[in-house]
Amino acid sequence: MLFPHNWVRGYTDFSFAPPHNEPDLGRCSPSSTVIKSAGGASSTCNAYARYLLSGYLELQPFGKTFARHAFVFFTPTFSFGNNVPQFKYTASVAGDCV
């Protein structure tokens, strides 16, 4: 009735961005306008990812009840790296700081 077979499903994904191709998570330039301090040697922000860890977790704990079609899902994404485009490319997994 509760917690049937296969009530937890999901997957994980790990991504690695090579140097000169790191994802911009939009943390250095929160507005839609380009700020001169975002990117390059004069940048004060190093919040560009190098490693991404993401996944999907789905829970469906109700078996033979009226709520058997109800489920909860969670999709977290974690980013790691310490890079400044066109200036500093490291293999560090250290978290970013602004």
PDB file of C-alpha atoms in Angstrom:
ATOM      1  CA  MET A   1       0.000   0.000   0.000  1.00  0.00           C
ATOM      2  CA  LEU A   2       2.727   2.475   0.959  1.00  0.00           C
ATOM      3  CA  PHE A   3       6.233   2.475  -0.564  1.00  0.00           C
ATOM      4  CA  PRO A   4       5.638  -0.030  -3.390  1.00  0.00           C
ATOM      5  CA  HIS A   5       8.325  -1.606  -5.546  1.00  0.00           C
ATOM      6  CA  ASN A   6      10.251   1.055  -7.565  1.00  0.00           C
ATOM      7  CA  TRP A   7       8.787   4.005  -5.671  1.00  0.00           C
ATOM      8  CA  VAL A   8      12.061   5.943  -6.057  1.00  0.00           C
ATOM      9  CA  ARG A   9      13.325   6.726  -9.557  1.00  0.00           C
ATOM     10  CA  GLY A  10      15.860   9.115 -10.981  1.00  0.00           C
ATOM     11  CA  TYR A  11      19.231   9.706 -12.538  1.00  0.00           C
ATOM     12  CA  THR A  12      22.368  11.804 -12.075  1.00  0.00           C
ATOM     13  CA  ASP A  13      24.463  13.650 -14.629  1.00  0.00           C
ATOM     14  CA  PHE A  14      28.007  14.989 -14.381  1.00  0.00           C
ATOM     15  CA  SER A  15      29.290  17.499 -16.941  1.00  0.00           C
ATOM     16  CA  PHE A  16      32.785  18.833 -17.456  1.00  0.00           C
ATOM     17  CA  ALA A  17      33.490  21.989 -19.438  1.00  0.00           C
ATOM     18  CA  PRO A  18      36.946  22.186 -21.025  1.00  0.00           C
ATOM     19  CA  PRO A  19      38.993  25.414 -20.737  1.00  0.00           C
ATOM     20  CA  HIS A  20      37.690  28.328 -22.807  1.00  0.00           C
ATOM     21  CA  ASN A  21      34.183  26.815 -22.844  1.00  0.00           C
ATOM     22  CA  GLU A  22      32.809  27.104 -19.314  1.00  0.00           C
ATOM     23  CA  PRO A  23      29.094  27.701 -18.740  1.00  0.00           C
ATOM     24  CA  ASP A  24      28.052  31.198 -17.715  1.00  0.00           C
ATOM     25  CA  LEU A  25      25.474  30.782 -14.957  1.00  0.00           C
ATOM     26  CA  GLY A  26      24.449  34.436 -15.075  1.00  0.00           C
ATOM     27  CA  ARG A  27      25.776  35.196 -11.596  1.00  0.00           C
ATOM     28  CA  CYS A  28      28.300  37.849 -12.608  1.00  0.00           C
ATOM     29  CA  SER A  29      25.868  39.941 -14.621  1.00  0.00           C
ATOM     30  CA  PRO A  30      22.454  39.699 -12.944  1.00  0.00           C
ATOM     31  CA  SER A  31      20.845  42.240 -15.240  1.00  0.00           C
ATOM     32  CA  SER A  32      20.314  41.882 -18.967  1.00  0.00           C
ATOM     33  CA  THR A  33      22.877  44.593 -19.704  1.00  0.00           C
ATOM     34  CA  VAL A  34      26.541  43.808 -20.121  1.00  0.00           C
ATOM     35  CA  ILE A  35      28.719  44.960 -17.253  1.00  0.00           C
ATOM     36  CA  LYS A  36      32.398  45.660 -17.920  1.00  0.00           C
ATOM     37  CA  SER A  37      33.440  43.820 -14.757  1.00  0.00           C
ATOM     38  CA  ALA A  38      31.900  40.527 -15.984  1.00  0.00           C
ATOM     39  CA  GLY A  39      34.627  38.541 -17.697  1.00  0.00           C
ATOM     40  CA  GLY A  40      38.212  39.207 -18.691  1.00  0.00           C
ATOM     41  CA  ALA A  41      41.328  40.053 -16.711  1.00  0.00           C
ATOM     42  CA  SER A  42      39.692  42.939 -14.832  1.00  0.00           C
ATOM     43  CA  SER A  43      36.764  40.822 -13.646  1.00  0.00           C
ATOM     44  CA  THR A  44      36.040  40.747  -9.934  1.00  0.00           C
ATOM     45  CA  CYS A  45      33.730  37.753 -10.368  1.00  0.00           C
ATOM     46  CA  ASN A  46      34.815  34.129 -10.757  1.00  0.00           C
ATOM     47  CA  ALA A  47      31.352  32.515 -10.745  1.00  0.00           C
ATOM     48  CA  TYR A  48      31.815  30.609 -13.992  1.00  0.00           C
ATOM     49  CA  ALA A  49      31.313  26.865 -13.697  1.00  0.00           C
ATOM     50  CA  ARG A  50      33.727  24.170 -14.790  1.00  0.00           C
ATOM     51  CA  TYR A  51      31.923  21.134 -13.394  1.00  0.00           C
ATOM     52  CA  LEU A  52      28.160  20.619 -13.209  1.00  0.00           C
ATOM     53  CA  LEU A  53      26.419  17.931 -11.189  1.00  0.00           C
ATOM     54  CA  SER A  54      22.702  17.577 -11.742  1.00  0.00           C
ATOM     55  CA  GLY A  55      20.016  14.994 -11.448  1.00  0.00           C
ATOM     56  CA  TYR A  56      16.378  14.098 -11.188  1.00  0.00           C
ATOM     57  CA  LEU A  57      14.704  12.357  -8.270  1.00  0.00           C
ATOM     58  CA  GLU A  58      11.096  11.189  -8.427  1.00  0.00           C
ATOM     59  CA  LEU A  59       9.201   9.828  -5.422  1.00  0.00           C
ATOM     60  CA  GLN A  60       5.897   8.000  -5.758  1.00  0.00           C
ATOM     61  CA  PRO A  61       5.310   6.509  -2.287  1.00  0.00           C
ATOM     62  CA  PHE A  62       1.637   5.576  -2.581  1.00  0.00           C
ATOM     63  CA  GLY A  63       0.914   2.136  -3.993  1.00  0.00           C
ATOM     64  CA  LYS A  64      -2.689   0.943  -4.114  1.00  0.00           C
ATOM     65  CA  THR A  65      -4.394   4.058  -2.824  1.00  0.00           C
ATOM     66  CA  PHE A  66      -6.334   6.848  -4.505  1.00  0.00           C
ATOM     67  CA  ALA A  67      -3.092   8.912  -4.539  1.00  0.00           C
ATOM     68  CA  ARG A  68      -1.067   6.360  -6.553  1.00  0.00           C
ATOM     69  CA  HIS A  69      -0.732   8.816  -9.457  1.00  0.00           C
ATOM     70  CA  ALA A  70       0.656  11.605  -7.244  1.00  0.00           C
ATOM     71  CA  PHE A  71       4.399  12.071  -7.209  1.00  0.00           C
ATOM     72  CA  VAL A  72       7.017  14.586  -6.138  1.00  0.00           C
ATOM     73  CA  PHE A  73      10.133  15.376  -8.120  1.00  0.00           C
ATOM     74  CA  PHE A  74      13.306  17.317  -7.393  1.00  0.00           C
ATOM     75  CA  THR A  75      15.903  18.496  -9.935  1.00  0.00           C
ATOM     76  CA  PRO A  76      18.966  20.014  -8.242  1.00  0.00           C
ATOM     77  CA  THR A  77      21.988  21.405 -10.127  1.00  0.00           C
ATOM     78  CA  PHE A  78      25.308  22.042  -8.397  1.00  0.00           C
ATOM     79  CA  SER A  79      28.109  24.009 -10.036  1.00  0.00           C
ATOM     80  CA  PHE A  80      31.794  23.967  -9.163  1.00  0.00           C
ATOM     81  CA  GLY A  81      34.832  25.750 -10.478  1.00  0.00           C
ATOM     82  CA  ASN A  82      37.062  28.773 -10.115  1.00  0.00           C
ATOM     83  CA  ASN A  83      37.460  30.434 -13.514  1.00  0.00           C
ATOM     84  CA  VAL A  84      37.511  33.865 -15.110  1.00  0.00           C
ATOM     85  CA  PRO A  85      36.992  33.735 -18.891  1.00  0.00           C
ATOM     86  CA  GLN A  86      40.016  34.730 -20.985  1.00  0.00           C
ATOM     87  CA  PHE A  87      42.169  35.137 -17.883  1.00  0.00           C
ATOM     88  CA  LYS A  88      42.198  32.253 -15.379  1.00  0.00           C
ATOM     89  CA  TYR A  89      41.405  28.620 -16.179  1.00  0.00           C
ATOM     90  CA  THR A  90      41.932  26.200 -13.315  1.00  0.00           C
ATOM     91  CA  ALA A  91      41.007  22.588 -12.736  1.00  0.00           C
ATOM     92  CA  SER A  92      39.945  23.489  -9.211  1.00  0.00           C
ATOM     93  CA  VAL A  93      36.643  22.177  -7.911  1.00  0.00           C
ATOM     94  CA  ALA A  94      36.548  24.939  -5.308  1.00  0.00           C
ATOM     95  CA  GLY A  95      33.212  26.664  -5.053  1.00  0.00           C
ATOM     96  CA  ASP A  96      32.776  30.021  -6.661  1.00  0.00           C
ATOM     97  CA  CYS A  97      32.771  33.223  -4.663  1.00  0.00           C
ATOM     98  CA  VAL A  98      31.778  36.667  -5.768  1.00  0.00           C
TER      99      VAL A  98
END
